[in-house]
PDB file of C-alpha atoms in Angstrom:
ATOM      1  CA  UNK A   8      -6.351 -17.215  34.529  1.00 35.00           C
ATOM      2  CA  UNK A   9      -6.152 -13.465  33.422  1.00 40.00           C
ATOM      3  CA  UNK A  10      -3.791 -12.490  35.943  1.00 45.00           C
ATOM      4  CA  UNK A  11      -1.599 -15.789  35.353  1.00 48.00           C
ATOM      5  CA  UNK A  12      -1.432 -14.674  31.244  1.00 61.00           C
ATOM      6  CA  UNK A  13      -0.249 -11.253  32.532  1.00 61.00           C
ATOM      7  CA  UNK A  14       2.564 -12.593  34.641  1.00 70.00           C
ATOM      8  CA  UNK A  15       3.745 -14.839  31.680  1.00 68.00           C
ATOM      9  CA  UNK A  16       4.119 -12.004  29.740  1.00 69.00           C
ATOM     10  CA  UNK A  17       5.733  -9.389  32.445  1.00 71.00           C
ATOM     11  CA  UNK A  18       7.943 -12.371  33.598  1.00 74.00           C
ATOM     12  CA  UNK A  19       8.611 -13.959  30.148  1.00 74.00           C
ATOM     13  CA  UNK A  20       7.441 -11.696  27.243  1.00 82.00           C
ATOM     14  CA  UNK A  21       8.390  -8.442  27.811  1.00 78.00           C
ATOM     15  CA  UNK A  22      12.026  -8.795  29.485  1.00 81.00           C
ATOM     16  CA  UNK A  23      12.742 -10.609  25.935  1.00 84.00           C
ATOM     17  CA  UNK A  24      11.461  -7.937  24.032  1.00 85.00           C
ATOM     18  CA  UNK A  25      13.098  -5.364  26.403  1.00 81.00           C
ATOM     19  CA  UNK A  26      16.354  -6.826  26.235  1.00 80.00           C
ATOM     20  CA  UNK A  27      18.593  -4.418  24.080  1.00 79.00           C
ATOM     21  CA  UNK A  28      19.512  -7.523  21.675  1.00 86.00           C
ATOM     22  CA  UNK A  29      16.014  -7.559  20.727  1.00 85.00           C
ATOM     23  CA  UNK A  30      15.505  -3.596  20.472  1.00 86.00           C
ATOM     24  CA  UNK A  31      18.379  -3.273  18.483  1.00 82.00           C
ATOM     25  CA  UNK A  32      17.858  -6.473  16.327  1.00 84.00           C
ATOM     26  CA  UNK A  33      14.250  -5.418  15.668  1.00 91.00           C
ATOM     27  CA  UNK A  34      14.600  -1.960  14.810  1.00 88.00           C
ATOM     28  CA  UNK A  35      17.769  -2.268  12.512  1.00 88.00           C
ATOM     29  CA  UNK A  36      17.000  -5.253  10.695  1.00 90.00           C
ATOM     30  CA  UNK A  37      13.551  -5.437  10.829  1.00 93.00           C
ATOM     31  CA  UNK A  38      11.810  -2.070  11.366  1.00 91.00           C
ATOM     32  CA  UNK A  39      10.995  -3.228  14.431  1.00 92.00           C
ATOM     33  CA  UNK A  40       8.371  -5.819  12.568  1.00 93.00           C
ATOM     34  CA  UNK A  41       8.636  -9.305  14.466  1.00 93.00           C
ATOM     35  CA  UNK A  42       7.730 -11.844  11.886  1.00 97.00           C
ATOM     36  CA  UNK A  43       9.219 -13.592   8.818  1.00 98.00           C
ATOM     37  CA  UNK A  44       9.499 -12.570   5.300  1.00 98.00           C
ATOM     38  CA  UNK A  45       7.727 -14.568   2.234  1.00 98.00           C
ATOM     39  CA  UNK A  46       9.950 -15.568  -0.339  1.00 98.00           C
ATOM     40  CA  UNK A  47       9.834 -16.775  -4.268  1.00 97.00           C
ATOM     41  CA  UNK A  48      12.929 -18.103  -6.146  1.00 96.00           C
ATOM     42  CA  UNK A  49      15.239 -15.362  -7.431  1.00 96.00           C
ATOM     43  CA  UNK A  50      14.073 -13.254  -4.040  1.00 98.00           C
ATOM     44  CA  UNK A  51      17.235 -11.833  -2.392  1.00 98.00           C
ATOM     45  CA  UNK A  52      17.008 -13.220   1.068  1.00 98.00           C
ATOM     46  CA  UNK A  53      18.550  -9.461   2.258  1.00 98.00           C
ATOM     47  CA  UNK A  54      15.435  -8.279   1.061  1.00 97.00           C
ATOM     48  CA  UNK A  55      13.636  -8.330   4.818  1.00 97.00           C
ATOM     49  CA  UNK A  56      10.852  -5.361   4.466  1.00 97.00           C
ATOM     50  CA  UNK A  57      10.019  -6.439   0.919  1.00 97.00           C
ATOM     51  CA  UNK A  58      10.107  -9.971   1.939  1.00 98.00           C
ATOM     52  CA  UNK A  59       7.331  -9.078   5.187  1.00 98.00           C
ATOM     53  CA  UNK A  60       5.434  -7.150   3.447  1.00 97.00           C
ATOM     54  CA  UNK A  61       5.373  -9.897   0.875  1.00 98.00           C
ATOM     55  CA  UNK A  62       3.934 -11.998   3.866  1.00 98.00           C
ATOM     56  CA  UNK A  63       1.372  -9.190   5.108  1.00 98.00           C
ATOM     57  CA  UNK A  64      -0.267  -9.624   1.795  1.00 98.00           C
ATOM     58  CA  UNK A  65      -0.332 -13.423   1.584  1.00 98.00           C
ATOM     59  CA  UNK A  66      -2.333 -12.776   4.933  1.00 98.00           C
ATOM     60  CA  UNK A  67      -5.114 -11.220   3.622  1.00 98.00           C
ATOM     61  CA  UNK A  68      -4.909 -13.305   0.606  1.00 98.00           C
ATOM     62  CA  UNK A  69      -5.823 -15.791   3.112  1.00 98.00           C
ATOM     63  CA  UNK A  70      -8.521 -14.344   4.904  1.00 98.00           C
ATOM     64  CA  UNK A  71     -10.148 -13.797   1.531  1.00 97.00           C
ATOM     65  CA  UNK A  72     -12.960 -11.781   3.258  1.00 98.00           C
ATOM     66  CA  UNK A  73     -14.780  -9.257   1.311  1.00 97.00           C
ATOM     67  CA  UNK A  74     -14.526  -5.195   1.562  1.00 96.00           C
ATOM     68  CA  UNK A  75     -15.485  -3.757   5.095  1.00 96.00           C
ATOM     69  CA  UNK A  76     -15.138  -7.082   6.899  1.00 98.00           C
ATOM     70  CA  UNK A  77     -14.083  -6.737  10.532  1.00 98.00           C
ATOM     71  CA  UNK A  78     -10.835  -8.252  11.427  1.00 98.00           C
ATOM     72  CA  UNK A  79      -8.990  -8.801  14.375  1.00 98.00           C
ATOM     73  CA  UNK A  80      -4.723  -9.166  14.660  1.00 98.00           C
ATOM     74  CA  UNK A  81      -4.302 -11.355  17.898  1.00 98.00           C
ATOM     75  CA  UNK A  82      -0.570  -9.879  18.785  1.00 96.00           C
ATOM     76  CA  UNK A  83      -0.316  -7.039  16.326  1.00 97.00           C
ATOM     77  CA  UNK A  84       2.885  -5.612  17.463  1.00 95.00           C
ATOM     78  CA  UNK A  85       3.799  -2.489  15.846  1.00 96.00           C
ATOM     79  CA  UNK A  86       0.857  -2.919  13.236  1.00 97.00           C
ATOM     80  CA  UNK A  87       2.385  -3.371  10.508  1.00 96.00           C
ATOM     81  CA  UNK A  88       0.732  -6.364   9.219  1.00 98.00           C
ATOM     82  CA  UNK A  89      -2.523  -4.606  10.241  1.00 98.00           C
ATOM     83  CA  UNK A  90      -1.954  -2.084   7.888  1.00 97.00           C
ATOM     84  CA  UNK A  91      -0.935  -4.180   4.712  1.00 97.00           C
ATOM     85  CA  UNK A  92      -4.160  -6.395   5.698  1.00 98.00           C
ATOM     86  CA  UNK A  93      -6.503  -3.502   5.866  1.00 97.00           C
ATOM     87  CA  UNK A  94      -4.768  -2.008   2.462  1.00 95.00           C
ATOM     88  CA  UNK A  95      -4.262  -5.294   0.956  1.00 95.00           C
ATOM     89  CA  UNK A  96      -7.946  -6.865   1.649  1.00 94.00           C
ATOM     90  CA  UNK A  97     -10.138  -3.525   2.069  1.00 95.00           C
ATOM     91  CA  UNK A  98     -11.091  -4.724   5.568  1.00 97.00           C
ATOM     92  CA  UNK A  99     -10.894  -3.032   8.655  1.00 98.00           C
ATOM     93  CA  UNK A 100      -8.553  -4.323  11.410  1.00 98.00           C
ATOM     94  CA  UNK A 101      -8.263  -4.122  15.347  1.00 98.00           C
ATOM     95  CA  UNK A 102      -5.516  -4.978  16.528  1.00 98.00           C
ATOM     96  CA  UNK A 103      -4.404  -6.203  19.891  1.00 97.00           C
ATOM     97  CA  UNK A 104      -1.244  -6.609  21.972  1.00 94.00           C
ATOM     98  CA  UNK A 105       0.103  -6.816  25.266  1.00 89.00           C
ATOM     99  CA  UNK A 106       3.263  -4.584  24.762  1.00 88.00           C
ATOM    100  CA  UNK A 107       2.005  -0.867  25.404  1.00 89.00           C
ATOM    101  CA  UNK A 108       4.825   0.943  23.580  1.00 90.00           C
ATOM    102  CA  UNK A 109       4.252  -0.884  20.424  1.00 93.00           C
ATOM    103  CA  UNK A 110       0.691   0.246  20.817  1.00 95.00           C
ATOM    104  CA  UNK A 111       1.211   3.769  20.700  1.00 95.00           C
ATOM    105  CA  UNK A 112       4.026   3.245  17.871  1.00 96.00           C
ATOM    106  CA  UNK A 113       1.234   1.470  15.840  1.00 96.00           C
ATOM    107  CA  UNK A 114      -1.433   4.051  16.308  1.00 96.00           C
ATOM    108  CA  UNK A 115       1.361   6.751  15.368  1.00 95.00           C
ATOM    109  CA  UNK A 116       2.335   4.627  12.418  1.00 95.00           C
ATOM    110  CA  UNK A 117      -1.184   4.218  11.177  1.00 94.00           C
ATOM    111  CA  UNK A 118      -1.521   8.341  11.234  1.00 93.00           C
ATOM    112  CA  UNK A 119       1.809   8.970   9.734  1.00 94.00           C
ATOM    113  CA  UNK A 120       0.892   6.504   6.897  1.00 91.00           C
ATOM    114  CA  UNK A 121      -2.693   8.115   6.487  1.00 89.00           C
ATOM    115  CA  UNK A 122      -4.420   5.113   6.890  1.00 88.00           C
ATOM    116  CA  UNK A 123      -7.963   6.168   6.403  1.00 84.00           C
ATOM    117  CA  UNK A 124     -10.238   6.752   9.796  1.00 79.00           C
ATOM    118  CA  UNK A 125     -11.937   3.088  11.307  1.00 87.00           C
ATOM    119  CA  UNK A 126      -9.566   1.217   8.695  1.00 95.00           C
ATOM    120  CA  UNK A 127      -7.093   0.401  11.467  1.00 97.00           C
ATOM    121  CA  UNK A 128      -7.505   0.746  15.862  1.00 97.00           C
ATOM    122  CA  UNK A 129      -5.105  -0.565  18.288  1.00 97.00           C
ATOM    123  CA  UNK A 130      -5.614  -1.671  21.910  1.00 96.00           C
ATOM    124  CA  UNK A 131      -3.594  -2.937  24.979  1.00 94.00           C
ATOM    125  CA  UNK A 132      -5.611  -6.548  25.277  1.00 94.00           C
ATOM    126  CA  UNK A 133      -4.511  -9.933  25.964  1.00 93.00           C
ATOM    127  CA  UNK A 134      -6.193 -12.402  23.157  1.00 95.00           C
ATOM    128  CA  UNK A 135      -6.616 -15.488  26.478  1.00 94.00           C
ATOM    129  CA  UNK A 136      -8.863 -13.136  27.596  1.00 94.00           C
ATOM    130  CA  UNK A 137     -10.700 -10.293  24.797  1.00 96.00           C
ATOM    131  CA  UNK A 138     -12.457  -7.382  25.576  1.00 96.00           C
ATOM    132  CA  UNK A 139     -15.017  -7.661  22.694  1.00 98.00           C
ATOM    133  CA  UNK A 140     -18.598  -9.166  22.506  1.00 98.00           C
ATOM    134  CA  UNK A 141     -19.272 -12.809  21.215  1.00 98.00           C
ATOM    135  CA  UNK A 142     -19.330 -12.981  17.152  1.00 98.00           C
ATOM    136  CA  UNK A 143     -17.449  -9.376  17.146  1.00 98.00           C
ATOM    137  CA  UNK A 144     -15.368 -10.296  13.942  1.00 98.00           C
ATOM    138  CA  UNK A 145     -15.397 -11.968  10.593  1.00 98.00           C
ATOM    139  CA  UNK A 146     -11.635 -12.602  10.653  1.00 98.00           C
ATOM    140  CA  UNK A 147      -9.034 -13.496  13.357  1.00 98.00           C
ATOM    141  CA  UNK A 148      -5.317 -14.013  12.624  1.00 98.00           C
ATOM    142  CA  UNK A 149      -2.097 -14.587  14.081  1.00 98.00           C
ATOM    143  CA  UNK A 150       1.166 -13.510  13.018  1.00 98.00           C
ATOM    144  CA  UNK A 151       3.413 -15.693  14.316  1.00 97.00           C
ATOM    145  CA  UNK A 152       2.329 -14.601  18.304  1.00 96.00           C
ATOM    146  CA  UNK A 153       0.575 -17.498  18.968  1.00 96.00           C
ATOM    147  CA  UNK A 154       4.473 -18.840  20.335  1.00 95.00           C
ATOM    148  CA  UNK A 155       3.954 -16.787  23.861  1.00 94.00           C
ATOM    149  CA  UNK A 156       0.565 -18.594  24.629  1.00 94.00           C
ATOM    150  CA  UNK A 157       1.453 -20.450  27.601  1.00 92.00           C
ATOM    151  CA  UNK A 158      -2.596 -21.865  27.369  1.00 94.00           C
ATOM    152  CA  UNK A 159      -3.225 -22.221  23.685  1.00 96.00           C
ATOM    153  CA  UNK A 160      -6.711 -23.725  24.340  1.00 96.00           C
ATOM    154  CA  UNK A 161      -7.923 -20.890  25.905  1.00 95.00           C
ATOM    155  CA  UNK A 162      -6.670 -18.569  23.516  1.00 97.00           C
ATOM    156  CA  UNK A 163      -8.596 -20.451  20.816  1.00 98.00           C
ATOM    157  CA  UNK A 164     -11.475 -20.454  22.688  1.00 98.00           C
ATOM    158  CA  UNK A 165     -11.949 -16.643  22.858  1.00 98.00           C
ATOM    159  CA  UNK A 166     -11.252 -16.502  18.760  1.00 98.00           C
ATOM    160  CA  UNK A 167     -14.311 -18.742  18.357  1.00 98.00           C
ATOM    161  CA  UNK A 168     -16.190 -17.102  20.895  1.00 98.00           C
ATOM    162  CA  UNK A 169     -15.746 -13.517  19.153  1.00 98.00           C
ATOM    163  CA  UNK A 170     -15.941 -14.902  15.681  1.00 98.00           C
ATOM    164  CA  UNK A 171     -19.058 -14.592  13.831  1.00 98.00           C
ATOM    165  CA  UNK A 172     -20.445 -18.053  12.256  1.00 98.00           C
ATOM    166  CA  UNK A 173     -18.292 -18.570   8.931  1.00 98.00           C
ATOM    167  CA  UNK A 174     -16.097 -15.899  10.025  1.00 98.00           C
ATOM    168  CA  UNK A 175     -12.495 -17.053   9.555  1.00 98.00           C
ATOM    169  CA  UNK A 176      -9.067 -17.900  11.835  1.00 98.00           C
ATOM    170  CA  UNK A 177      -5.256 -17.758  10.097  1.00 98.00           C
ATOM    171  CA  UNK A 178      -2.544 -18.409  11.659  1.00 98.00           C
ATOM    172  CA  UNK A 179       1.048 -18.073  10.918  1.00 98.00           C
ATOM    173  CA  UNK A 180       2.608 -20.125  13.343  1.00 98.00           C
ATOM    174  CA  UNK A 181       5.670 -22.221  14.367  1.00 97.00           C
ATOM    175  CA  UNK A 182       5.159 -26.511  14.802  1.00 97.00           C
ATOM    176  CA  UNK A 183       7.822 -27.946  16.755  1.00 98.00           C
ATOM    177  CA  UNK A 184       8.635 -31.695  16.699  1.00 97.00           C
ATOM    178  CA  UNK A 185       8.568 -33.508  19.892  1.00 96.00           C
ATOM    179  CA  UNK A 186      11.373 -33.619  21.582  1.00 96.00           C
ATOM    180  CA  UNK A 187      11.179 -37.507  21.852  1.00 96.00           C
ATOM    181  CA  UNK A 188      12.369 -37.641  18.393  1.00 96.00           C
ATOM    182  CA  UNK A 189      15.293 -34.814  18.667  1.00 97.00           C
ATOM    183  CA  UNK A 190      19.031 -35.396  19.071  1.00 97.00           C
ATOM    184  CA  UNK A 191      20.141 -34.234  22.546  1.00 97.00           C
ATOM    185  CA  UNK A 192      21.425 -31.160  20.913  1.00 97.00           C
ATOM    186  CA  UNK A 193      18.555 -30.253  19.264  1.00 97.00           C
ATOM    187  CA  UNK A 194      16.271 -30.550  21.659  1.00 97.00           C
ATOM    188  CA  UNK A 195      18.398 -28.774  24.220  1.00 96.00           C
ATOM    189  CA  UNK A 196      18.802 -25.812  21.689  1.00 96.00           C
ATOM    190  CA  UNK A 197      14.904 -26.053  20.880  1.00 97.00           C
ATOM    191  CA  UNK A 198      14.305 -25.940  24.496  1.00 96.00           C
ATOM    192  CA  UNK A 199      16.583 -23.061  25.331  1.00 95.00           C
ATOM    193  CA  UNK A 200      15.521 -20.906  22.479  1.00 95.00           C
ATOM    194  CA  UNK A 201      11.710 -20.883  23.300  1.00 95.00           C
ATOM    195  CA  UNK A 202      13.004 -20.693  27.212  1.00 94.00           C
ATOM    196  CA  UNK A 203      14.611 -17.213  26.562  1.00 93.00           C
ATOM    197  CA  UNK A 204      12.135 -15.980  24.100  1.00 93.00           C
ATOM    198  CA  UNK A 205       8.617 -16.443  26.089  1.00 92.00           C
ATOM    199  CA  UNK A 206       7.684 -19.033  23.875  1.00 94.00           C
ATOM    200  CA  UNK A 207       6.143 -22.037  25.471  1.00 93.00           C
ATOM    201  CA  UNK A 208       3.264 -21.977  22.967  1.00 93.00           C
ATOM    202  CA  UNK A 209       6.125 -23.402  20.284  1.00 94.00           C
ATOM    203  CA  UNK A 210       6.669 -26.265  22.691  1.00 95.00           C
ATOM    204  CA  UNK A 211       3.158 -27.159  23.355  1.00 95.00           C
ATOM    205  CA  UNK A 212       2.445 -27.038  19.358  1.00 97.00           C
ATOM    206  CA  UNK A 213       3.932 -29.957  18.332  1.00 97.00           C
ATOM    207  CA  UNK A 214       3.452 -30.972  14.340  1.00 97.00           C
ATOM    208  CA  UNK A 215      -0.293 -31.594  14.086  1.00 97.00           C
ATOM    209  CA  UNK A 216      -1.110 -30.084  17.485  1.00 98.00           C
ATOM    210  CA  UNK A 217      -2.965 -26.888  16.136  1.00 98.00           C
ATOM    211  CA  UNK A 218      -5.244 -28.558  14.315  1.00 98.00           C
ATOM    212  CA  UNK A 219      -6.397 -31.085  16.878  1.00 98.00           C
ATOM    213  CA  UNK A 220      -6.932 -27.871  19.473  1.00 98.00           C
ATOM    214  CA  UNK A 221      -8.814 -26.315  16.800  1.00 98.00           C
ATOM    215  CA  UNK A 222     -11.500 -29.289  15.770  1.00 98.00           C
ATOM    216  CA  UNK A 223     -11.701 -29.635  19.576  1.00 98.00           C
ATOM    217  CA  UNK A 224     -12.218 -25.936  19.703  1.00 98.00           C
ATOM    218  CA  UNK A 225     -15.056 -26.775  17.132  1.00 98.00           C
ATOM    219  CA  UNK A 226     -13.239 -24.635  14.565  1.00 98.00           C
ATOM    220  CA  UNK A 227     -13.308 -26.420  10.865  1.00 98.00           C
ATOM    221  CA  UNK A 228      -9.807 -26.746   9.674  1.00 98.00           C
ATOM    222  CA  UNK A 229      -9.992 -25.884   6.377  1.00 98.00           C
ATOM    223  CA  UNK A 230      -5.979 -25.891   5.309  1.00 97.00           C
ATOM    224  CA  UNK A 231      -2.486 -26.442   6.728  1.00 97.00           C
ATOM    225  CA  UNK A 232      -0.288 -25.476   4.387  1.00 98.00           C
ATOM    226  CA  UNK A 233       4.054 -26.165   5.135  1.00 98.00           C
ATOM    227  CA  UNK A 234       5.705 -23.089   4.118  1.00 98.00           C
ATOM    228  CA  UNK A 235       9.114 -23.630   5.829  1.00 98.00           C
ATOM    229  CA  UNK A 236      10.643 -23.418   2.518  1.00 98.00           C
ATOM    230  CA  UNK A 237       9.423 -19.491   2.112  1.00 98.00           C
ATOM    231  CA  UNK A 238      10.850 -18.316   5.259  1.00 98.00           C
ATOM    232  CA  UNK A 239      14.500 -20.360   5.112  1.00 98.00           C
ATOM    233  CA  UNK A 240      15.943 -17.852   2.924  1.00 98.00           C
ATOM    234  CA  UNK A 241      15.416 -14.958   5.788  1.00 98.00           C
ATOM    235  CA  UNK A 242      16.668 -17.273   8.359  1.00 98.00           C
ATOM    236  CA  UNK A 243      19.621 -18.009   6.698  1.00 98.00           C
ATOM    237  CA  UNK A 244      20.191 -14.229   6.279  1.00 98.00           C
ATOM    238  CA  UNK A 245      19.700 -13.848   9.922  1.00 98.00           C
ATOM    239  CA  UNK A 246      21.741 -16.993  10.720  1.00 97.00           C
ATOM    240  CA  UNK A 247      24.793 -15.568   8.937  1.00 98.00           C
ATOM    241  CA  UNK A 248      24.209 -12.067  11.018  1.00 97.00           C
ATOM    242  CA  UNK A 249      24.143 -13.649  14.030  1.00 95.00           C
ATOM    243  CA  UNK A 250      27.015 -16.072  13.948  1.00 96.00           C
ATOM    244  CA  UNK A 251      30.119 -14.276  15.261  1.00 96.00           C
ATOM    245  CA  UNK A 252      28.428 -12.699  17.558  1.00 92.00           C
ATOM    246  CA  UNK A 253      26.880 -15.457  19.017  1.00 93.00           C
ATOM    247  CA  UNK A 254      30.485 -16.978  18.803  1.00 94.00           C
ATOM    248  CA  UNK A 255      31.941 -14.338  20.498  1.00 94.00           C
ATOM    249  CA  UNK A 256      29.077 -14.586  23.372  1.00 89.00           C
ATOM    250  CA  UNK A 257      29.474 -17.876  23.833  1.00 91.00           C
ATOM    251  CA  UNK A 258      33.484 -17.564  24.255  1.00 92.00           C
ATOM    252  CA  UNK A 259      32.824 -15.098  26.890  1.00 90.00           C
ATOM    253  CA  UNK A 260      29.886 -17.738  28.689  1.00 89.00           C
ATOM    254  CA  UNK A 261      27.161 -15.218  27.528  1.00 84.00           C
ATOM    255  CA  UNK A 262      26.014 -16.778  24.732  1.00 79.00           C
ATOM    256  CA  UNK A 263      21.778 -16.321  26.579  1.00 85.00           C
ATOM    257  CA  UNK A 264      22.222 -12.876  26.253  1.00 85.00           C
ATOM    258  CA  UNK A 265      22.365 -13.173  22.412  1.00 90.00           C
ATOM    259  CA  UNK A 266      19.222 -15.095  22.126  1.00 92.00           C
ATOM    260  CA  UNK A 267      18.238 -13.562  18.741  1.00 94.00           C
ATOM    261  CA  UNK A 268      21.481 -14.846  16.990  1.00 94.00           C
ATOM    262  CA  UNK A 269      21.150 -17.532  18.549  1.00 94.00           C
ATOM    263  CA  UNK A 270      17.608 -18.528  17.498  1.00 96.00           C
ATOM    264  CA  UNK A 271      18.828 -17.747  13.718  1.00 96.00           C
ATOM    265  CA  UNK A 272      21.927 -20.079  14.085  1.00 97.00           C
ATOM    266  CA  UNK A 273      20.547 -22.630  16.179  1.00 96.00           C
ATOM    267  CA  UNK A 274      17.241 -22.950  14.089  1.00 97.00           C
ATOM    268  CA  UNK A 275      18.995 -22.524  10.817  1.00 98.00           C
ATOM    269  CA  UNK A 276      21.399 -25.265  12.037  1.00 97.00           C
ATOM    270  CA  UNK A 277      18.782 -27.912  13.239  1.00 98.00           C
ATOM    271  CA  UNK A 278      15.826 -27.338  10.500  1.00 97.00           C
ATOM    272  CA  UNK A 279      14.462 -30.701  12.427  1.00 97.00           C
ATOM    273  CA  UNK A 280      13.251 -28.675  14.918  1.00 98.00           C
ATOM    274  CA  UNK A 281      10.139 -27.119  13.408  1.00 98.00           C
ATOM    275  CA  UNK A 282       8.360 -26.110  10.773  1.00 98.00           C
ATOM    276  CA  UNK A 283       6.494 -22.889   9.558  1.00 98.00           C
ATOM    277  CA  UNK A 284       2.926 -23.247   8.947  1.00 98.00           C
ATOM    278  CA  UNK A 285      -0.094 -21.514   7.931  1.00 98.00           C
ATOM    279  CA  UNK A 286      -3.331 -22.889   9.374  1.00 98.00           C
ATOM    280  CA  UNK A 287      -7.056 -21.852   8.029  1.00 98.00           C
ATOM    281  CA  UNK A 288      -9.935 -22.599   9.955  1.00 98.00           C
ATOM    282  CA  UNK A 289     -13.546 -21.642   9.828  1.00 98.00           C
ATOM    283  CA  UNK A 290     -16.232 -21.493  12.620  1.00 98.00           C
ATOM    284  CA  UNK A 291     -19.460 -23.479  11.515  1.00 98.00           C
TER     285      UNK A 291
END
């Protein structure tokens, strides 16, 4: 099951990432950060690194663990959330992705920003399949990489087995509706979005779907809160970017090469899709 996890993400994962859309997108909008912003009324939705960072802290807000607690960031990226967690909540965080380039920028972030020594480590891991010792942690959480699980029950099961009992799980994560109950267009652009992006874990995670893997799991869920309304303001910012040039892709019968712009139109333009959620759970 390993090695099929690691073909999903060499086959699916990283050419998406790879593409230059999304190396160019990421680094020149974002900072090379992949997740949304957090936004209050009177927020300027152009606001993106304020607007993450804003999110970043409602993380460890969330994990609400005390001073010196051991975290781990289940597709960490660049580490940038890892950072604002570990500053933000006093903990200390691992975290773990499958991209090795964004490892090495997040350990040379992490010295660059002085983050103290033990507060922050990074490793090339896969979270189906962890390379730490049962009841390692007090905190898991996801930022918005639990999309690319293509087996979202097994990636569960290794966050309870290397949580500690009443550690904690978060995760910031996209519900899609089923598709049963989608116009043809939205369900072909739903489809074709999570396609091109890796993301078969948004598919599988239909409204409600988390919660039910997690009590099977034998995770507590604690909270699910809807905060779709937080993140619109970002994606409308993106949607805007990405319009003519989708346009102009499509004209030319490339509009799959743009799949960035077109997530931000397409999602912007059929909110039925999904939803943005933020899940707590505890292990008893």
């Amino acid at each position: 099951m390993v090695r099929l996890t690691h073909a999903h993400y060499r086959q699916h994962v990283l050419p998406y990432y790879r593409a230059f859309e999304s190396r160019f997108g990421y680094a020149a909008l974002l900072g090379r950060t992949r997740h949304f912003g957090w936004y209050e009324p009177g927020d300027s939705p152009w606001g993106f690194p304020a607007a993450m960072r804003r999110m970043e802290v409602v993380a460890a807000r969330k994990l609400a663990l005390p001073p010196g607690a051991s975290v781990l960031d289940a597709g960490c990226g660049v580490g940038d959330t890892a950072r604002t967690v570990a500053r933000a909540g006093g903990v200390c965080v691992t975290g773990i992705d499958g991209i090795e380039p964004d490892i090495a920028i997040a350990r040379q972030r992490s010295a660059r920003a002085g983050v103290p020594s033990g507060r922050t480590r990074f490793l090339l891991a896969d979270y189906h399949a962890l390379p730490f010792a049962d009841a390692s942690f007090d905190g898991v959480y996801t930022m918005e990489s639990f999309v690319h699980s293509p087996s979202p029950s097994q990636g569960l099961a290794e966050f309870f087995r290397v949580l500690r009992p009443g550690g904690k799980l978060v995760m910031f994560e996209y519900a899609s509706t089923p598709q049963d109950r989608l116009t043809p267009q939205a369900r072909t652009a739903l489809v074709r979005v999570c396609e091109l992006s890796g993301m078969p874990g948004m598919l599988t995670l239909t409204h409600g779907e988390l919660e039910r893997l997690l009590q099977q799991t034998g995770f507590a869920v604690a909270s699910v809160d809807d905060a779709t309304a937080k993140v619109l303001p970002m994606l409308w910012a993106l949607s805007v970017l990405g319009r003519l040039p989708y346009a102009l892709a499509r004209g030319l019968g490339r509009g799959d090469r743009m799949v960035n712009a077109m997530a931000a139109v397409e999602m912007y333009r059929h909110q039925d899709t999904w939803r943005y959620t933020i899940c707590t759970a505890t292990k008893p």
